[in-house]
Amino acid sequence: GIGIVFSLLSTNPRTNMTFAFIYMIFCFLTGGFFTKSIPFWFDWAKYLSYIRYCYHFGLIIILERTDDFRCGEPSLYAVCNRNSTAGNSTAPLTIPGSVILELQPDTILPVWANIIVTVCMFFAFRLLGYVILRFCRKV
């Protein structure tokens, strides 16, 4: 769908590829792991990235449906640091995936909401491509 829309923006293929490249880089930068580094005045942009919803869907699947994860030393999670000071020092320190998910800096939608938003974006780009073909391009 994204390819359809950007291929219809201009008759020049290089211009279309440039627009598509800019949009893809925008999605990569605002939709994944580095969203906590986005300035507050540009925070709204992450909701336009389809990668954000796919990333959060994958994060939920991995973190909620697997066993506990082994803590690193030193750890960024207070749960791991608290466990290392008290308890058995020979047992490996672990943290549940659900705790990691709760401590994410970004609000994460449930699985069904991520799927709905991704499917809506799928159809929205195709609908936009149809509108461009139907009303903007005279063939």
PDB file of C-alpha atoms in Angstrom:
ATOM      1  CA  GLY A   1       0.000   0.000   0.000  1.00  0.00           C
ATOM      2  CA  ILE A   2       2.805   2.383   0.829  1.00  0.00           C
ATOM      3  CA  GLY A   3       4.483   1.565  -2.462  1.00  0.00           C
ATOM      4  CA  ILE A   4       1.251   2.183  -4.361  1.00  0.00           C
ATOM      5  CA  VAL A   5       0.723   5.609  -2.792  1.00  0.00           C
ATOM      6  CA  PHE A   6       4.271   6.792  -3.293  1.00  0.00           C
ATOM      7  CA  SER A   7       4.432   5.495  -6.855  1.00  0.00           C
ATOM      8  CA  LEU A   8       1.395   7.626  -7.690  1.00  0.00           C
ATOM      9  CA  LEU A   9       2.692  10.896  -6.250  1.00  0.00           C
ATOM     10  CA  SER A  10       4.744  11.837  -9.282  1.00  0.00           C
ATOM     11  CA  THR A  11       5.564  10.600 -12.760  1.00  0.00           C
ATOM     12  CA  ASN A  12       9.272  10.689 -11.919  1.00  0.00           C
ATOM     13  CA  PRO A  13      10.385   7.377 -10.346  1.00  0.00           C
ATOM     14  CA  ARG A  14      13.343   9.010  -8.565  1.00  0.00           C
ATOM     15  CA  THR A  15      11.054  11.496  -6.854  1.00  0.00           C
ATOM     16  CA  ASN A  16       8.740   8.690  -5.789  1.00  0.00           C
ATOM     17  CA  MET A  17      11.631   6.671  -4.387  1.00  0.00           C
ATOM     18  CA  THR A  18      12.858   9.723  -2.476  1.00  0.00           C
ATOM     19  CA  PHE A  19       9.429  10.297  -0.910  1.00  0.00           C
ATOM     20  CA  ALA A  20       9.128   6.614  -0.016  1.00  0.00           C
ATOM     21  CA  PHE A  21      12.621   6.606   1.480  1.00  0.00           C
ATOM     22  CA  ILE A  22      11.851   9.668   3.618  1.00  0.00           C
ATOM     23  CA  TYR A  23       8.636   8.089   4.879  1.00  0.00           C
ATOM     24  CA  MET A  24      10.347   4.781   5.684  1.00  0.00           C
ATOM     25  CA  ILE A  25      13.164   6.508   7.588  1.00  0.00           C
ATOM     26  CA  PHE A  26      10.537   8.544   9.442  1.00  0.00           C
ATOM     27  CA  CYS A  27       8.779   5.289  10.422  1.00  0.00           C
ATOM     28  CA  PHE A  28      12.018   3.626  11.502  1.00  0.00           C
ATOM     29  CA  LEU A  29      13.078   6.555  13.678  1.00  0.00           C
ATOM     30  CA  THR A  30       9.712   7.177  15.333  1.00  0.00           C
ATOM     31  CA  GLY A  31       8.331   3.680  15.631  1.00  0.00           C
ATOM     32  CA  GLY A  32      10.847   1.433  17.291  1.00  0.00           C
ATOM     33  CA  PHE A  33      13.262   1.155  20.134  1.00  0.00           C
ATOM     34  CA  PHE A  34      14.393   4.798  20.168  1.00  0.00           C
ATOM     35  CA  THR A  35      10.977   6.409  20.729  1.00  0.00           C
ATOM     36  CA  LYS A  36      11.996   7.474  24.224  1.00  0.00           C
ATOM     37  CA  SER A  37      14.487   9.901  22.639  1.00  0.00           C
ATOM     38  CA  ILE A  38      11.896  11.806  20.582  1.00  0.00           C
ATOM     39  CA  PRO A  39      11.517  15.470  21.617  1.00  0.00           C
ATOM     40  CA  PHE A  40       8.209  16.286  23.329  1.00  0.00           C
ATOM     41  CA  TRP A  41       7.085  18.608  20.528  1.00  0.00           C
ATOM     42  CA  PHE A  42       7.474  15.779  17.978  1.00  0.00           C
ATOM     43  CA  ASP A  43       5.964  13.036  20.145  1.00  0.00           C
ATOM     44  CA  TRP A  44       2.777  12.842  18.070  1.00  0.00           C
ATOM     45  CA  ALA A  45       4.726  11.541  15.045  1.00  0.00           C
ATOM     46  CA  LYS A  46       5.243   8.066  16.500  1.00  0.00           C
ATOM     47  CA  TYR A  47       1.539   7.315  16.040  1.00  0.00           C
ATOM     48  CA  LEU A  48       1.917   7.636  12.244  1.00  0.00           C
ATOM     49  CA  SER A  49       4.531   4.891  12.079  1.00  0.00           C
ATOM     50  CA  TYR A  50       3.286   1.419  11.186  1.00  0.00           C
ATOM     51  CA  ILE A  51       6.543   0.029  12.594  1.00  0.00           C
ATOM     52  CA  ARG A  52       5.532   1.178  16.087  1.00  0.00           C
ATOM     53  CA  TYR A  53       2.515  -1.102  16.152  1.00  0.00           C
ATOM     54  CA  CYS A  54       4.401  -4.071  14.712  1.00  0.00           C
ATOM     55  CA  TYR A  55       7.233  -3.515  17.207  1.00  0.00           C
ATOM     56  CA  HIS A  56       4.848  -3.374  20.167  1.00  0.00           C
ATOM     57  CA  PHE A  57       3.010  -6.464  18.931  1.00  0.00           C
ATOM     58  CA  GLY A  58       6.299  -8.374  18.794  1.00  0.00           C
ATOM     59  CA  LEU A  59       7.344  -7.041  22.187  1.00  0.00           C
ATOM     60  CA  ILE A  60       4.119  -8.275  23.779  1.00  0.00           C
ATOM     61  CA  ILE A  61       4.366 -11.701  22.139  1.00  0.00           C
ATOM     62  CA  ILE A  62       7.973 -12.198  23.239  1.00  0.00           C
ATOM     63  CA  LEU A  63       7.779 -10.784  26.754  1.00  0.00           C
ATOM     64  CA  GLU A  64       4.426 -12.172  27.890  1.00  0.00           C
ATOM     65  CA  ARG A  65       4.700 -15.647  26.461  1.00  0.00           C
ATOM     66  CA  THR A  66       8.198 -16.661  27.525  1.00  0.00           C
ATOM     67  CA  ASP A  67       9.820 -17.668  30.778  1.00  0.00           C
ATOM     68  CA  ASP A  68      11.717 -15.285  32.989  1.00  0.00           C
ATOM     69  CA  PHE A  69      14.749 -13.506  31.567  1.00  0.00           C
ATOM     70  CA  ARG A  70      18.152 -13.576  33.197  1.00  0.00           C
ATOM     71  CA  CYS A  71      19.211 -10.241  34.668  1.00  0.00           C
ATOM     72  CA  GLY A  72      22.392  -8.579  33.496  1.00  0.00           C
ATOM     73  CA  GLU A  73      24.978  -7.145  35.817  1.00  0.00           C
ATOM     74  CA  PRO A  74      24.567  -4.270  36.395  1.00  0.00           C
ATOM     75  CA  SER A  75      20.915  -4.124  35.407  1.00  0.00           C
ATOM     76  CA  LEU A  76      18.765  -1.173  34.431  1.00  0.00           C
ATOM     77  CA  TYR A  77      15.821  -2.746  36.207  1.00  0.00           C
ATOM     78  CA  ALA A  78      15.447  -2.102  39.936  1.00  0.00           C
ATOM     79  CA  VAL A  79      13.874  -5.532  40.389  1.00  0.00           C
ATOM     80  CA  CYS A  80      17.143  -7.186  39.341  1.00  0.00           C
ATOM     81  CA  ASN A  81      19.257  -4.929  41.524  1.00  0.00           C
ATOM     82  CA  ARG A  82      16.995  -5.520  44.519  1.00  0.00           C
ATOM     83  CA  ASN A  83      17.181  -9.283  44.004  1.00  0.00           C
ATOM     84  CA  SER A  84      20.975  -9.221  43.828  1.00  0.00           C
ATOM     85  CA  THR A  85      21.370  -7.648  47.279  1.00  0.00           C
ATOM     86  CA  ALA A  86      19.065 -10.106  49.041  1.00  0.00           C
ATOM     87  CA  GLY A  87      18.648 -13.809  48.524  1.00  0.00           C
ATOM     88  CA  ASN A  88      20.687 -16.670  47.226  1.00  0.00           C
ATOM     89  CA  SER A  89      23.792 -15.457  45.383  1.00  0.00           C
ATOM     90  CA  THR A  90      24.307 -18.742  43.506  1.00  0.00           C
ATOM     91  CA  ALA A  91      20.917 -18.753  41.750  1.00  0.00           C
ATOM     92  CA  PRO A  92      20.727 -16.736  38.531  1.00  0.00           C
ATOM     93  CA  LEU A  93      18.704 -13.558  38.898  1.00  0.00           C
ATOM     94  CA  THR A  94      15.619 -13.417  36.701  1.00  0.00           C
ATOM     95  CA  ILE A  95      12.951 -10.926  35.810  1.00  0.00           C
ATOM     96  CA  PRO A  96       9.527 -11.759  34.369  1.00  0.00           C
ATOM     97  CA  GLY A  97       8.778 -10.485  30.882  1.00  0.00           C
ATOM     98  CA  SER A  98       5.577  -8.834  32.124  1.00  0.00           C
ATOM     99  CA  VAL A  99       7.641  -6.601  34.446  1.00  0.00           C
ATOM    100  CA  ILE A 100       9.872  -5.554  31.533  1.00  0.00           C
ATOM    101  CA  LEU A 101       6.739  -4.752  29.525  1.00  0.00           C
ATOM    102  CA  GLU A 102       5.302  -2.627  32.330  1.00  0.00           C
ATOM    103  CA  LEU A 103       8.550  -0.651  32.654  1.00  0.00           C
ATOM    104  CA  GLN A 104       8.653   0.388  28.979  1.00  0.00           C
ATOM    105  CA  PRO A 105       8.737   4.188  28.609  1.00  0.00           C
ATOM    106  CA  ASP A 106       6.092   4.181  25.868  1.00  0.00           C
ATOM    107  CA  THR A 107       2.424   3.285  26.290  1.00  0.00           C
ATOM    108  CA  ILE A 108       1.867  -0.127  24.738  1.00  0.00           C
ATOM    109  CA  LEU A 109      -1.522  -1.076  23.344  1.00  0.00           C
ATOM    110  CA  PRO A 110      -2.882  -4.607  23.777  1.00  0.00           C
ATOM    111  CA  VAL A 111      -2.279  -7.183  21.029  1.00  0.00           C
ATOM    112  CA  TRP A 112      -5.727  -6.802  19.484  1.00  0.00           C
ATOM    113  CA  ALA A 113      -5.385  -3.003  19.259  1.00  0.00           C
ATOM    114  CA  ASN A 114      -1.992  -3.264  17.538  1.00  0.00           C
ATOM    115  CA  ILE A 115      -3.487  -5.676  15.005  1.00  0.00           C
ATOM    116  CA  ILE A 116      -6.487  -3.411  14.359  1.00  0.00           C
ATOM    117  CA  VAL A 117      -4.312  -0.326  13.833  1.00  0.00           C
ATOM    118  CA  THR A 118      -1.982  -2.231  11.486  1.00  0.00           C
ATOM    119  CA  VAL A 119      -4.902  -3.576   9.432  1.00  0.00           C
ATOM    120  CA  CYS A 120      -6.458  -0.087   9.306  1.00  0.00           C
ATOM    121  CA  MET A 121      -3.182   1.340   8.003  1.00  0.00           C
ATOM    122  CA  PHE A 122      -3.063  -1.473   5.419  1.00  0.00           C
ATOM    123  CA  PHE A 123      -6.471  -0.508   4.068  1.00  0.00           C
ATOM    124  CA  ALA A 124      -5.930   3.250   4.464  1.00  0.00           C
ATOM    125  CA  PHE A 125      -2.889   3.253   2.179  1.00  0.00           C
ATOM    126  CA  ARG A 126      -4.737   1.211  -0.431  1.00  0.00           C
ATOM    127  CA  LEU A 127      -7.762   3.498  -0.194  1.00  0.00           C
ATOM    128  CA  LEU A 128      -5.518   6.546  -0.545  1.00  0.00           C
ATOM    129  CA  GLY A 129      -3.941   4.943  -3.610  1.00  0.00           C
ATOM    130  CA  TYR A 130      -7.401   4.403  -5.088  1.00  0.00           C
ATOM    131  CA  VAL A 131      -8.409   8.000  -4.382  1.00  0.00           C
ATOM    132  CA  ILE A 132      -5.252   9.281  -6.049  1.00  0.00           C
ATOM    133  CA  LEU A 133      -5.883   7.091  -9.100  1.00  0.00           C
ATOM    134  CA  ARG A 134      -9.572   7.935  -9.296  1.00  0.00           C
ATOM    135  CA  PHE A 135      -9.549  11.673  -8.708  1.00  0.00           C
ATOM    136  CA  CYS A 136      -6.004  13.003  -9.141  1.00  0.00           C
ATOM    137  CA  ARG A 137      -4.644  11.037 -12.098  1.00  0.00           C
ATOM    138  CA  LYS A 138      -6.243  11.494 -15.475  1.00  0.00           C
ATOM    139  CA  VAL A 139      -5.322   8.484 -17.580  1.00  0.00           C
TER     140      VAL A 139
END
